Amino acid sequence: SSNVALYLIPVAILAPIALGLCITRIYTRLTRTRKLYIDDWTIIAAETLSLTNFLIACSAVAHGWGHKYATFSPTNLVMVMKLQFAVQTTWIITLCLVRVSVALSLLRFGQDLLWRGTLYALIAFQILISSSYIVIQFGQCRPVSSNWEQVADVTCWDITPIVDYGWAIAGVYVLMDLALALMPIRLIRTLTRPTSEKILISFLMALGLLATAIMCAKMTTFNDFGKGDPMQATIKPSMYAKIEEQIGIIAACLPCLKSPAEQLLKRFGILKEHQLTRPSFVNTVPLGDLAKEEDQRSSGDGSVPSRKAEFRVDSVSV
């Protein structure tokens, strides 16, 4: 029997949604501003890695991931372990790029020192933490090949401090996600826009809180490390990790749907024609350029654990 459907079904549903929204975001940006900003390039890189990560995971499924450990041949076992090591590595980088992209997009909405300093600090902190997990990923066991095959003279770090570190960082990331999701409220309150439009903007820009909720759900799996069948027990934390990443991409790209959402709400009578203001607030150009170019603003898995330790980088970090 296999429980891989728990991973494949939600991830396969969200993958085309994330891709479609990313394409829509880039198309909207190019048609309205004729250029891409650094946050656009960052989310493009994140989506590219996300799709690559999903394809690698699908390859692991094709080799048996999700089935009982006892059913694996030695060849398939090594292959699944290699593929899942790649899944973990690409996941770490992808999630880092998603958060950095969100922070970079918010940089354009403020010029004061506190606003920009906070965002730069969040970016630096995210890169630092993700880099630390890359070090853990490749340095936890030496040689690195011991993560997917039996080798002699293996040396591994104690797993307890790494898991404790994951718990601590997960809590920090909750605060980071809340900050990135709620910071736009400061700007929305200053807008001279109808209340209904402010609510719409707030909704589109605060959906990142859903990724925070997924991350909190993933934390409930932390105490299950090393328990159960090693090829099946990793499916659930892997699913949470991947969905968290995909929701992050979706939330980063959703503001580009402000104009279509306005038109839909107008059709249902929730917004009136005279309430729809232009230019759009979401995903605009730097505030320093607004006075001159105001009409150019636009709307803007986990893996199978190593044989040396039942530890998943993408299951104990965000």
PDB file of C-alpha atoms in Angstrom:
ATOM      1  CA  SER A   1       0.000   0.000   0.000  1.00  0.00           C
ATOM      2  CA  SER A   2       1.034   3.607  -0.543  1.00  0.00           C
ATOM      3  CA  ASN A   3       0.051   6.893   1.066  1.00  0.00           C
ATOM      4  CA  VAL A   4       1.692   9.048  -1.589  1.00  0.00           C
ATOM      5  CA  ALA A   5      -1.702  10.445  -2.669  1.00  0.00           C
ATOM      6  CA  LEU A   6      -1.599  12.565   0.486  1.00  0.00           C
ATOM      7  CA  TYR A   7       1.320  14.397  -1.104  1.00  0.00           C
ATOM      8  CA  LEU A   8       0.531  14.255  -4.801  1.00  0.00           C
ATOM      9  CA  ILE A   9      -3.113  15.388  -4.831  1.00  0.00           C
ATOM     10  CA  PRO A  10      -2.815  18.781  -3.068  1.00  0.00           C
ATOM     11  CA  VAL A  11       0.606  19.536  -4.537  1.00  0.00           C
ATOM     12  CA  ALA A  12      -0.511  18.689  -8.086  1.00  0.00           C
ATOM     13  CA  ILE A  13      -3.554  20.955  -7.669  1.00  0.00           C
ATOM     14  CA  LEU A  14      -1.563  23.915  -6.368  1.00  0.00           C
ATOM     15  CA  ALA A  15       1.335  23.603  -8.841  1.00  0.00           C
ATOM     16  CA  PRO A  16      -0.561  24.898 -11.931  1.00  0.00           C
ATOM     17  CA  ILE A  17      -2.269  27.579  -9.831  1.00  0.00           C
ATOM     18  CA  ALA A  18       1.082  28.909  -8.627  1.00  0.00           C
ATOM     19  CA  LEU A  19       2.508  28.761 -12.151  1.00  0.00           C
ATOM     20  CA  GLY A  20      -0.513  30.510 -13.653  1.00  0.00           C
ATOM     21  CA  LEU A  21      -0.450  33.305 -11.101  1.00  0.00           C
ATOM     22  CA  CYS A  22       3.288  33.777 -11.562  1.00  0.00           C
ATOM     23  CA  ILE A  23       2.830  34.073 -15.326  1.00  0.00           C
ATOM     24  CA  THR A  24      -0.079  36.488 -14.810  1.00  0.00           C
ATOM     25  CA  ARG A  25       2.008  38.617 -12.479  1.00  0.00           C
ATOM     26  CA  ILE A  26       4.867  38.873 -14.964  1.00  0.00           C
ATOM     27  CA  TYR A  27       2.502  39.554 -17.877  1.00  0.00           C
ATOM     28  CA  THR A  28       0.748  42.294 -15.903  1.00  0.00           C
ATOM     29  CA  ARG A  29       4.041  43.890 -14.948  1.00  0.00           C
ATOM     30  CA  LEU A  30       5.390  43.889 -18.496  1.00  0.00           C
ATOM     31  CA  THR A  31       2.205  45.269 -20.043  1.00  0.00           C
ATOM     32  CA  ARG A  32       1.976  48.127 -17.536  1.00  0.00           C
ATOM     33  CA  THR A  33       5.562  49.080 -16.730  1.00  0.00           C
ATOM     34  CA  ARG A  34       7.493  47.471 -19.623  1.00  0.00           C
ATOM     35  CA  LYS A  35      10.103  46.121 -17.227  1.00  0.00           C
ATOM     36  CA  LEU A  36      10.604  43.633 -14.417  1.00  0.00           C
ATOM     37  CA  TYR A  37      11.853  44.494 -10.950  1.00  0.00           C
ATOM     38  CA  ILE A  38      14.173  42.425  -8.784  1.00  0.00           C
ATOM     39  CA  ASP A  39      11.252  40.951  -6.829  1.00  0.00           C
ATOM     40  CA  ASP A  40       9.766  39.732 -10.124  1.00  0.00           C
ATOM     41  CA  TRP A  41      12.985  37.992 -11.101  1.00  0.00           C
ATOM     42  CA  THR A  42      13.205  36.488  -7.624  1.00  0.00           C
ATOM     43  CA  ILE A  43       9.698  35.013  -7.790  1.00  0.00           C
ATOM     44  CA  ILE A  44      10.436  33.694 -11.299  1.00  0.00           C
ATOM     45  CA  ALA A  45      13.469  31.883  -9.890  1.00  0.00           C
ATOM     46  CA  ALA A  46      11.377  30.586  -6.987  1.00  0.00           C
ATOM     47  CA  GLU A  47       8.643  29.253  -9.278  1.00  0.00           C
ATOM     48  CA  THR A  48      11.204  27.620 -11.569  1.00  0.00           C
ATOM     49  CA  LEU A  49      12.808  25.846  -8.620  1.00  0.00           C
ATOM     50  CA  SER A  50       9.383  24.936  -7.238  1.00  0.00           C
ATOM     51  CA  LEU A  51       8.422  23.158 -10.446  1.00  0.00           C
ATOM     52  CA  THR A  52      11.822  21.458 -10.559  1.00  0.00           C
ATOM     53  CA  ASN A  53      11.332  20.352  -6.969  1.00  0.00           C
ATOM     54  CA  PHE A  54       7.910  18.888  -7.810  1.00  0.00           C
ATOM     55  CA  LEU A  55       9.286  16.974 -10.786  1.00  0.00           C
ATOM     56  CA  ILE A  56      12.074  15.535  -8.643  1.00  0.00           C
ATOM     57  CA  ALA A  57       9.502  14.461  -6.060  1.00  0.00           C
ATOM     58  CA  CYS A  58       7.418  12.835  -8.808  1.00  0.00           C
ATOM     59  CA  SER A  59      10.497  10.911  -9.885  1.00  0.00           C
ATOM     60  CA  ALA A  60      10.938   9.721  -6.297  1.00  0.00           C
ATOM     61  CA  VAL A  61       7.300   8.593  -6.302  1.00  0.00           C
ATOM     62  CA  ALA A  62       7.921   6.685  -9.531  1.00  0.00           C
ATOM     63  CA  HIS A  63      10.748   4.834  -7.772  1.00  0.00           C
ATOM     64  CA  GLY A  64       8.526   3.889  -4.842  1.00  0.00           C
ATOM     65  CA  TRP A  65       8.475   6.758  -2.343  1.00  0.00           C
ATOM     66  CA  GLY A  66       5.335   6.377  -0.258  1.00  0.00           C
ATOM     67  CA  HIS A  67       5.370   2.570  -0.333  1.00  0.00           C
ATOM     68  CA  LYS A  68       6.474   0.405   2.561  1.00  0.00           C
ATOM     69  CA  TYR A  69      10.200   0.264   3.197  1.00  0.00           C
ATOM     70  CA  ALA A  70      10.228  -3.540   2.998  1.00  0.00           C
ATOM     71  CA  THR A  71       9.108  -3.467  -0.636  1.00  0.00           C
ATOM     72  CA  PHE A  72      12.143  -1.507  -1.875  1.00  0.00           C
ATOM     73  CA  SER A  73      14.945  -3.037  -3.856  1.00  0.00           C
ATOM     74  CA  PRO A  74      18.426  -1.767  -2.937  1.00  0.00           C
ATOM     75  CA  THR A  75      18.655   0.103  -6.250  1.00  0.00           C
ATOM     76  CA  ASN A  76      15.328   1.893  -5.833  1.00  0.00           C
ATOM     77  CA  LEU A  77      16.090   2.715  -2.216  1.00  0.00           C
ATOM     78  CA  VAL A  78      19.330   4.471  -3.140  1.00  0.00           C
ATOM     79  CA  MET A  79      17.603   6.321  -5.978  1.00  0.00           C
ATOM     80  CA  VAL A  80      14.765   7.555  -3.750  1.00  0.00           C
ATOM     81  CA  MET A  81      17.236   8.742  -1.120  1.00  0.00           C
ATOM     82  CA  LYS A  82      19.219  10.665  -3.750  1.00  0.00           C
ATOM     83  CA  LEU A  83      16.102  12.262  -5.179  1.00  0.00           C
ATOM     84  CA  GLN A  84      14.809  13.253  -1.773  1.00  0.00           C
ATOM     85  CA  PHE A  85      18.136  14.817  -0.878  1.00  0.00           C
ATOM     86  CA  ALA A  86      17.705  16.949  -4.005  1.00  0.00           C
ATOM     87  CA  VAL A  87      14.109  17.745  -3.003  1.00  0.00           C
ATOM     88  CA  GLN A  88      15.243  19.015   0.389  1.00  0.00           C
ATOM     89  CA  THR A  89      18.013  21.150  -1.092  1.00  0.00           C
ATOM     90  CA  THR A  90      15.865  22.821  -3.748  1.00  0.00           C
ATOM     91  CA  TRP A  91      13.090  23.358  -1.205  1.00  0.00           C
ATOM     92  CA  ILE A  92      15.378  25.303   1.131  1.00  0.00           C
ATOM     93  CA  ILE A  93      16.413  27.657  -1.679  1.00  0.00           C
ATOM     94  CA  THR A  94      12.899  28.024  -3.089  1.00  0.00           C
ATOM     95  CA  LEU A  95      11.311  29.053   0.200  1.00  0.00           C
ATOM     96  CA  CYS A  96      14.112  31.535   0.799  1.00  0.00           C
ATOM     97  CA  LEU A  97      13.483  33.135  -2.602  1.00  0.00           C
ATOM     98  CA  VAL A  98       9.741  33.394  -1.934  1.00  0.00           C
ATOM     99  CA  ARG A  99      10.191  35.322   1.303  1.00  0.00           C
ATOM    100  CA  VAL A 100      12.925  37.497  -0.156  1.00  0.00           C
ATOM    101  CA  SER A 101      10.691  38.336  -3.130  1.00  0.00           C
ATOM    102  CA  VAL A 102       7.868  39.456  -0.840  1.00  0.00           C
ATOM    103  CA  ALA A 103      10.225  41.637   1.187  1.00  0.00           C
ATOM    104  CA  LEU A 104      11.753  43.147  -1.963  1.00  0.00           C
ATOM    105  CA  SER A 105       8.316  44.050  -3.305  1.00  0.00           C
ATOM    106  CA  LEU A 106       7.475  45.830  -0.048  1.00  0.00           C
ATOM    107  CA  LEU A 107      10.665  47.895  -0.299  1.00  0.00           C
ATOM    108  CA  ARG A 108       9.078  49.932  -3.090  1.00  0.00           C
ATOM    109  CA  PHE A 109       6.250  51.048  -0.818  1.00  0.00           C
ATOM    110  CA  GLY A 110       8.314  53.075   1.623  1.00  0.00           C
ATOM    111  CA  GLN A 111      11.395  55.247   1.741  1.00  0.00           C
ATOM    112  CA  ASP A 112      11.786  55.919   5.466  1.00  0.00           C
ATOM    113  CA  LEU A 113      14.671  54.336   7.334  1.00  0.00           C
ATOM    114  CA  LEU A 114      12.580  52.195   9.682  1.00  0.00           C
ATOM    115  CA  TRP A 115      10.538  50.646   6.857  1.00  0.00           C
ATOM    116  CA  ARG A 116      13.494  49.830   4.629  1.00  0.00           C
ATOM    117  CA  GLY A 117      15.770  48.877   7.503  1.00  0.00           C
ATOM    118  CA  THR A 118      13.236  46.361   8.796  1.00  0.00           C
ATOM    119  CA  LEU A 119      12.815  44.771   5.379  1.00  0.00           C
ATOM    120  CA  TYR A 120      16.542  44.611   4.694  1.00  0.00           C
ATOM    121  CA  ALA A 121      17.025  42.982   8.103  1.00  0.00           C
ATOM    122  CA  LEU A 122      14.340  40.390   7.299  1.00  0.00           C
ATOM    123  CA  ILE A 123      15.979  39.650   3.950  1.00  0.00           C
ATOM    124  CA  ALA A 124      19.424  39.266   5.511  1.00  0.00           C
ATOM    125  CA  PHE A 125      18.026  37.100   8.304  1.00  0.00           C
ATOM    126  CA  GLN A 126      16.212  34.857   5.833  1.00  0.00           C
ATOM    127  CA  ILE A 127      19.309  34.375   3.703  1.00  0.00           C
ATOM    128  CA  LEU A 128      21.406  33.666   6.799  1.00  0.00           C
ATOM    129  CA  ILE A 129      19.002  31.025   8.110  1.00  0.00           C
ATOM    130  CA  SER A 130      18.574  29.354   4.727  1.00  0.00           C
ATOM    131  CA  SER A 131      22.347  29.282   4.337  1.00  0.00           C
ATOM    132  CA  SER A 132      22.630  27.606   7.732  1.00  0.00           C
ATOM    133  CA  TYR A 133      20.253  24.877   6.574  1.00  0.00           C
ATOM    134  CA  ILE A 134      22.286  24.338   3.432  1.00  0.00           C
ATOM    135  CA  VAL A 135      25.313  23.839   5.688  1.00  0.00           C
ATOM    136  CA  ILE A 136      23.316  21.369   7.794  1.00  0.00           C
ATOM    137  CA  GLN A 137      22.074  19.601   4.684  1.00  0.00           C
ATOM    138  CA  PHE A 138      25.561  18.947   3.327  1.00  0.00           C
ATOM    139  CA  GLY A 139      27.518  18.837   6.582  1.00  0.00           C
ATOM    140  CA  GLN A 140      25.311  16.772   8.884  1.00  0.00           C
ATOM    141  CA  CYS A 141      26.876  13.497   7.733  1.00  0.00           C
ATOM    142  CA  ARG A 142      30.247  12.968   6.111  1.00  0.00           C
ATOM    143  CA  PRO A 143      30.734  11.829   3.441  1.00  0.00           C
ATOM    144  CA  VAL A 144      27.663  13.402   1.823  1.00  0.00           C
ATOM    145  CA  SER A 145      26.941  10.175  -0.058  1.00  0.00           C
ATOM    146  CA  SER A 146      26.076   8.557   3.279  1.00  0.00           C
ATOM    147  CA  ASN A 147      22.747  10.358   3.021  1.00  0.00           C
ATOM    148  CA  TRP A 148      21.617   7.932   0.343  1.00  0.00           C
ATOM    149  CA  GLU A 149      23.829   4.838   0.556  1.00  0.00           C
ATOM    150  CA  GLN A 150      25.741   2.726   3.017  1.00  0.00           C
ATOM    151  CA  VAL A 151      29.366   3.818   3.273  1.00  0.00           C
ATOM    152  CA  ALA A 152      32.155   3.086   5.713  1.00  0.00           C
ATOM    153  CA  ASP A 153      33.454   5.483   8.368  1.00  0.00           C
ATOM    154  CA  VAL A 154      30.392   7.747   8.514  1.00  0.00           C
ATOM    155  CA  THR A 155      30.539  10.725  10.869  1.00  0.00           C
ATOM    156  CA  CYS A 156      27.282  12.529  11.746  1.00  0.00           C
ATOM    157  CA  TRP A 157      26.344  15.447  13.963  1.00  0.00           C
ATOM    158  CA  ASP A 158      24.118  14.939  16.979  1.00  0.00           C
ATOM    159  CA  ILE A 159      20.540  15.251  15.742  1.00  0.00           C
ATOM    160  CA  THR A 160      19.034  16.733  18.936  1.00  0.00           C
ATOM    161  CA  PRO A 161      20.483  20.263  18.613  1.00  0.00           C
ATOM    162  CA  ILE A 162      19.473  20.347  14.944  1.00  0.00           C
ATOM    163  CA  VAL A 163      15.859  19.494  15.750  1.00  0.00           C
ATOM    164  CA  ASP A 164      15.843  22.054  18.584  1.00  0.00           C
ATOM    165  CA  TYR A 165      17.214  24.626  16.150  1.00  0.00           C
ATOM    166  CA  GLY A 166      14.391  23.771  13.768  1.00  0.00           C
ATOM    167  CA  TRP A 167      11.788  24.372  16.473  1.00  0.00           C
ATOM    168  CA  ALA A 168      13.321  27.740  17.340  1.00  0.00           C
ATOM    169  CA  ILE A 169      13.557  28.865  13.718  1.00  0.00           C
ATOM    170  CA  ALA A 170       9.987  27.751  13.035  1.00  0.00           C
ATOM    171  CA  GLY A 171       8.805  30.096  15.785  1.00  0.00           C
ATOM    172  CA  VAL A 172      10.899  32.935  14.406  1.00  0.00           C
ATOM    173  CA  TYR A 173       9.496  32.337  10.931  1.00  0.00           C
ATOM    174  CA  VAL A 174       5.951  32.659  12.244  1.00  0.00           C
ATOM    175  CA  LEU A 175       6.839  36.168  13.375  1.00  0.00           C
ATOM    176  CA  MET A 176       8.556  36.927  10.064  1.00  0.00           C
ATOM    177  CA  ASP A 177       5.541  35.788   8.059  1.00  0.00           C
ATOM    178  CA  LEU A 178       3.210  37.836  10.228  1.00  0.00           C
ATOM    179  CA  ALA A 179       5.407  40.885   9.732  1.00  0.00           C
ATOM    180  CA  LEU A 180       5.509  40.496   5.932  1.00  0.00           C
ATOM    181  CA  ALA A 181       1.751  39.922   5.755  1.00  0.00           C
ATOM    182  CA  LEU A 182       0.750  42.768   8.067  1.00  0.00           C
ATOM    183  CA  MET A 183       3.254  45.477   7.112  1.00  0.00           C
ATOM    184  CA  PRO A 184       1.151  46.644   4.119  1.00  0.00           C
ATOM    185  CA  ILE A 185      -1.649  47.614   6.533  1.00  0.00           C
ATOM    186  CA  ARG A 186       0.394  50.681   7.438  1.00  0.00           C
ATOM    187  CA  LEU A 187       0.237  51.785   3.807  1.00  0.00           C
ATOM    188  CA  ILE A 188      -3.350  50.788   3.153  1.00  0.00           C
ATOM    189  CA  ARG A 189      -4.580  52.941   6.038  1.00  0.00           C
ATOM    190  CA  THR A 190      -3.075  56.021   4.400  1.00  0.00           C
ATOM    191  CA  LEU A 191      -4.757  55.452   1.025  1.00  0.00           C
ATOM    192  CA  THR A 192      -7.554  57.765  -0.055  1.00  0.00           C
ATOM    193  CA  ARG A 193      -9.570  54.830  -1.371  1.00  0.00           C
ATOM    194  CA  PRO A 194     -13.089  53.521  -0.688  1.00  0.00           C
ATOM    195  CA  THR A 195     -13.351  51.144   2.247  1.00  0.00           C
ATOM    196  CA  SER A 196     -14.405  48.307  -0.053  1.00  0.00           C
ATOM    197  CA  GLU A 197     -11.259  48.717  -2.142  1.00  0.00           C
ATOM    198  CA  LYS A 198      -9.077  48.864   0.952  1.00  0.00           C
ATOM    199  CA  ILE A 199     -10.623  45.594   2.112  1.00  0.00           C
ATOM    200  CA  LEU A 200      -9.903  44.022  -1.270  1.00  0.00           C
ATOM    201  CA  ILE A 201      -6.285  45.167  -1.215  1.00  0.00           C
ATOM    202  CA  SER A 202      -5.845  43.968   2.368  1.00  0.00           C
ATOM    203  CA  PHE A 203      -7.293  40.565   1.488  1.00  0.00           C
ATOM    204  CA  LEU A 204      -5.005  40.068  -1.497  1.00  0.00           C
ATOM    205  CA  MET A 205      -1.900  41.159   0.374  1.00  0.00           C
ATOM    206  CA  ALA A 206      -2.592  39.264   3.610  1.00  0.00           C
ATOM    207  CA  LEU A 207      -3.102  35.806   2.110  1.00  0.00           C
ATOM    208  CA  GLY A 208       0.463  35.055   3.105  1.00  0.00           C
ATOM    209  CA  LEU A 209      -1.037  34.311   6.522  1.00  0.00           C
ATOM    210  CA  LEU A 210      -2.335  31.083   5.012  1.00  0.00           C
ATOM    211  CA  ALA A 211       1.261  29.958   4.488  1.00  0.00           C
ATOM    212  CA  THR A 212       1.862  30.729   8.162  1.00  0.00           C
ATOM    213  CA  ALA A 213      -1.078  28.501   9.090  1.00  0.00           C
ATOM    214  CA  ILE A 214       0.335  25.679   6.953  1.00  0.00           C
ATOM    215  CA  MET A 215       3.695  26.076   8.634  1.00  0.00           C
ATOM    216  CA  CYS A 216       2.038  25.818  12.051  1.00  0.00           C
ATOM    217  CA  ALA A 217       0.286  22.631  10.913  1.00  0.00           C
ATOM    218  CA  LYS A 218       3.653  21.276   9.783  1.00  0.00           C
ATOM    219  CA  MET A 219       5.053  21.855  13.253  1.00  0.00           C
ATOM    220  CA  THR A 220       2.598  19.247  14.578  1.00  0.00           C
ATOM    221  CA  THR A 221       4.631  16.601  12.737  1.00  0.00           C
ATOM    222  CA  PHE A 222       7.927  17.466  14.435  1.00  0.00           C
ATOM    223  CA  ASN A 223       7.410  14.974  17.257  1.00  0.00           C
ATOM    224  CA  ASP A 224       6.948  12.131  14.759  1.00  0.00           C
ATOM    225  CA  PHE A 225      10.556  12.193  13.495  1.00  0.00           C
ATOM    226  CA  GLY A 226      11.981   8.692  13.292  1.00  0.00           C
ATOM    227  CA  LYS A 227       8.639   6.991  13.927  1.00  0.00           C
ATOM    228  CA  GLY A 228       6.848   4.635  11.580  1.00  0.00           C
ATOM    229  CA  ASP A 229       7.895   3.369   8.171  1.00  0.00           C
ATOM    230  CA  PRO A 230      10.746   5.607   6.941  1.00  0.00           C
ATOM    231  CA  MET A 231       9.384   5.704   3.387  1.00  0.00           C
ATOM    232  CA  GLN A 232       5.810   6.503   4.396  1.00  0.00           C
ATOM    233  CA  ALA A 233       6.164   8.599   7.534  1.00  0.00           C
ATOM    234  CA  THR A 234       7.833  11.404   5.576  1.00  0.00           C
ATOM    235  CA  ILE A 235       4.875  11.897   3.229  1.00  0.00           C
ATOM    236  CA  LYS A 236       2.840  14.083   5.595  1.00  0.00           C
ATOM    237  CA  PRO A 237       5.614  16.534   6.593  1.00  0.00           C
ATOM    238  CA  SER A 238       6.690  16.623   2.954  1.00  0.00           C
ATOM    239  CA  MET A 239       3.170  17.584   1.932  1.00  0.00           C
ATOM    240  CA  TYR A 240       3.010  20.406   4.473  1.00  0.00           C
ATOM    241  CA  ALA A 241       6.437  21.698   3.446  1.00  0.00           C
ATOM    242  CA  LYS A 242       5.582  21.754  -0.253  1.00  0.00           C
ATOM    243  CA  ILE A 243       2.145  23.336   0.237  1.00  0.00           C
ATOM    244  CA  GLU A 244       3.711  26.011   2.424  1.00  0.00           C
ATOM    245  CA  GLU A 245       6.089  26.864  -0.402  1.00  0.00           C
ATOM    246  CA  GLN A 246       3.348  26.873  -3.058  1.00  0.00           C
ATOM    247  CA  ILE A 247       0.994  29.007  -0.960  1.00  0.00           C
ATOM    248  CA  GLY A 248       3.859  31.437  -0.480  1.00  0.00           C
ATOM    249  CA  ILE A 249       4.278  31.787  -4.249  1.00  0.00           C
ATOM    250  CA  ILE A 250       0.526  32.179  -4.731  1.00  0.00           C
ATOM    251  CA  ALA A 251       0.326  34.842  -2.020  1.00  0.00           C
ATOM    252  CA  ALA A 252       3.272  36.708  -3.547  1.00  0.00           C
ATOM    253  CA  CYS A 253       1.556  36.795  -6.949  1.00  0.00           C
ATOM    254  CA  LEU A 254      -2.086  37.349  -5.936  1.00  0.00           C
ATOM    255  CA  PRO A 255      -1.918  41.165  -5.793  1.00  0.00           C
ATOM    256  CA  CYS A 256      -1.693  41.148  -9.598  1.00  0.00           C
ATOM    257  CA  LEU A 257      -5.348  40.048  -9.581  1.00  0.00           C
ATOM    258  CA  LYS A 258      -6.560  43.305  -8.043  1.00  0.00           C
ATOM    259  CA  SER A 259      -7.978  44.689 -11.286  1.00  0.00           C
ATOM    260  CA  PRO A 260      -9.747  41.447 -12.347  1.00  0.00           C
ATOM    261  CA  ALA A 261     -11.076  41.099  -8.803  1.00  0.00           C
ATOM    262  CA  GLU A 262     -12.422  44.651  -8.928  1.00  0.00           C
ATOM    263  CA  GLN A 263     -14.236  43.910 -12.159  1.00  0.00           C
ATOM    264  CA  LEU A 264     -15.724  40.731 -10.709  1.00  0.00           C
ATOM    265  CA  LEU A 265     -16.909  42.528  -7.586  1.00  0.00           C
ATOM    266  CA  LYS A 266     -18.360  45.297  -9.735  1.00  0.00           C
ATOM    267  CA  ARG A 267     -20.301  42.718 -11.729  1.00  0.00           C
ATOM    268  CA  PHE A 268     -21.843  41.413  -8.509  1.00  0.00           C
ATOM    269  CA  GLY A 269     -22.613  44.938  -7.345  1.00  0.00           C
ATOM    270  CA  ILE A 270     -20.182  44.910  -4.424  1.00  0.00           C
ATOM    271  CA  LEU A 271     -18.112  47.700  -5.971  1.00  0.00           C
ATOM    272  CA  LYS A 272     -19.531  50.542  -8.020  1.00  0.00           C
ATOM    273  CA  GLU A 273     -17.897  52.040 -11.101  1.00  0.00           C
ATOM    274  CA  HIS A 274     -17.172  55.329  -9.371  1.00  0.00           C
ATOM    275  CA  GLN A 275     -15.435  53.454  -6.556  1.00  0.00           C
ATOM    276  CA  LEU A 276     -12.784  51.926  -8.807  1.00  0.00           C
ATOM    277  CA  THR A 277      -9.759  54.163  -8.624  1.00  0.00           C
ATOM    278  CA  ARG A 278      -6.761  54.326 -10.861  1.00  0.00           C
ATOM    279  CA  PRO A 279      -3.879  53.967 -10.827  1.00  0.00           C
ATOM    280  CA  SER A 280      -3.746  50.741  -8.855  1.00  0.00           C
ATOM    281  CA  PHE A 281      -1.928  50.552  -5.552  1.00  0.00           C
ATOM    282  CA  VAL A 282      -0.733  46.975  -5.619  1.00  0.00           C
ATOM    283  CA  ASN A 283       2.743  46.221  -6.950  1.00  0.00           C
ATOM    284  CA  THR A 284       3.515  49.790  -7.826  1.00  0.00           C
ATOM    285  CA  VAL A 285       6.738  51.537  -8.758  1.00  0.00           C
ATOM    286  CA  PRO A 286       8.990  53.076  -6.090  1.00  0.00           C
ATOM    287  CA  LEU A 287       7.246  55.754  -4.068  1.00  0.00           C
ATOM    288  CA  GLY A 288       9.927  58.213  -4.962  1.00  0.00           C
ATOM    289  CA  ASP A 289       8.734  58.085  -8.584  1.00  0.00           C
ATOM    290  CA  LEU A 290       5.016  58.384  -7.902  1.00  0.00           C
ATOM    291  CA  ALA A 291       4.814  62.121  -8.214  1.00  0.00           C
ATOM    292  CA  LYS A 292       6.253  61.968 -11.726  1.00  0.00           C
ATOM    293  CA  GLU A 293       4.855  58.668 -12.965  1.00  0.00           C
ATOM    294  CA  GLU A 294       1.683  58.072 -10.989  1.00  0.00           C
ATOM    295  CA  ASP A 295      -0.203  56.579 -13.913  1.00  0.00           C
ATOM    296  CA  GLN A 296       2.479  53.907 -14.319  1.00  0.00           C
ATOM    297  CA  ARG A 297       1.639  52.171 -11.068  1.00  0.00           C
ATOM    298  CA  SER A 298       0.369  48.652 -11.521  1.00  0.00           C
ATOM    299  CA  SER A 299      -1.574  46.137  -9.506  1.00  0.00           C
ATOM    300  CA  GLY A 300       0.347  44.377  -8.815  1.00  0.00           C
ATOM    301  CA  ASP A 301       8.737  18.089   1.496  1.00  0.00           C
ATOM    302  CA  GLY A 302       9.946  16.823   2.894  1.00  0.00           C
ATOM    303  CA  SER A 303      11.935  13.819   2.050  1.00  0.00           C
ATOM    304  CA  VAL A 304      12.914  10.391   3.136  1.00  0.00           C
ATOM    305  CA  PRO A 305      15.214  10.670   6.148  1.00  0.00           C
ATOM    306  CA  SER A 306      18.848   9.772   6.015  1.00  0.00           C
ATOM    307  CA  ARG A 307      19.781   6.365   7.326  1.00  0.00           C
ATOM    308  CA  LYS A 308      22.044   8.114   9.777  1.00  0.00           C
ATOM    309  CA  ALA A 309      19.281  10.258  11.304  1.00  0.00           C
ATOM    310  CA  GLU A 310      15.543  10.665  10.841  1.00  0.00           C
ATOM    311  CA  PHE A 311      15.801  14.374  10.124  1.00  0.00           C
ATOM    312  CA  ARG A 312      14.253  16.466   7.384  1.00  0.00           C
ATOM    313  CA  VAL A 313      15.535  19.954   6.808  1.00  0.00           C
ATOM    314  CA  ASP A 314      12.284  20.991   5.127  1.00  0.00           C
ATOM    315  CA  SER A 315      10.220  19.489   7.948  1.00  0.00           C
ATOM    316  CA  VAL A 316      11.783  21.416  10.803  1.00  0.00           C
ATOM    317  CA  SER A 317      12.319  24.743   9.108  1.00  0.00           C
ATOM    318  CA  VAL A 318      10.330  27.104   6.984  1.00  0.00           C
TER     319      VAL A 318
END
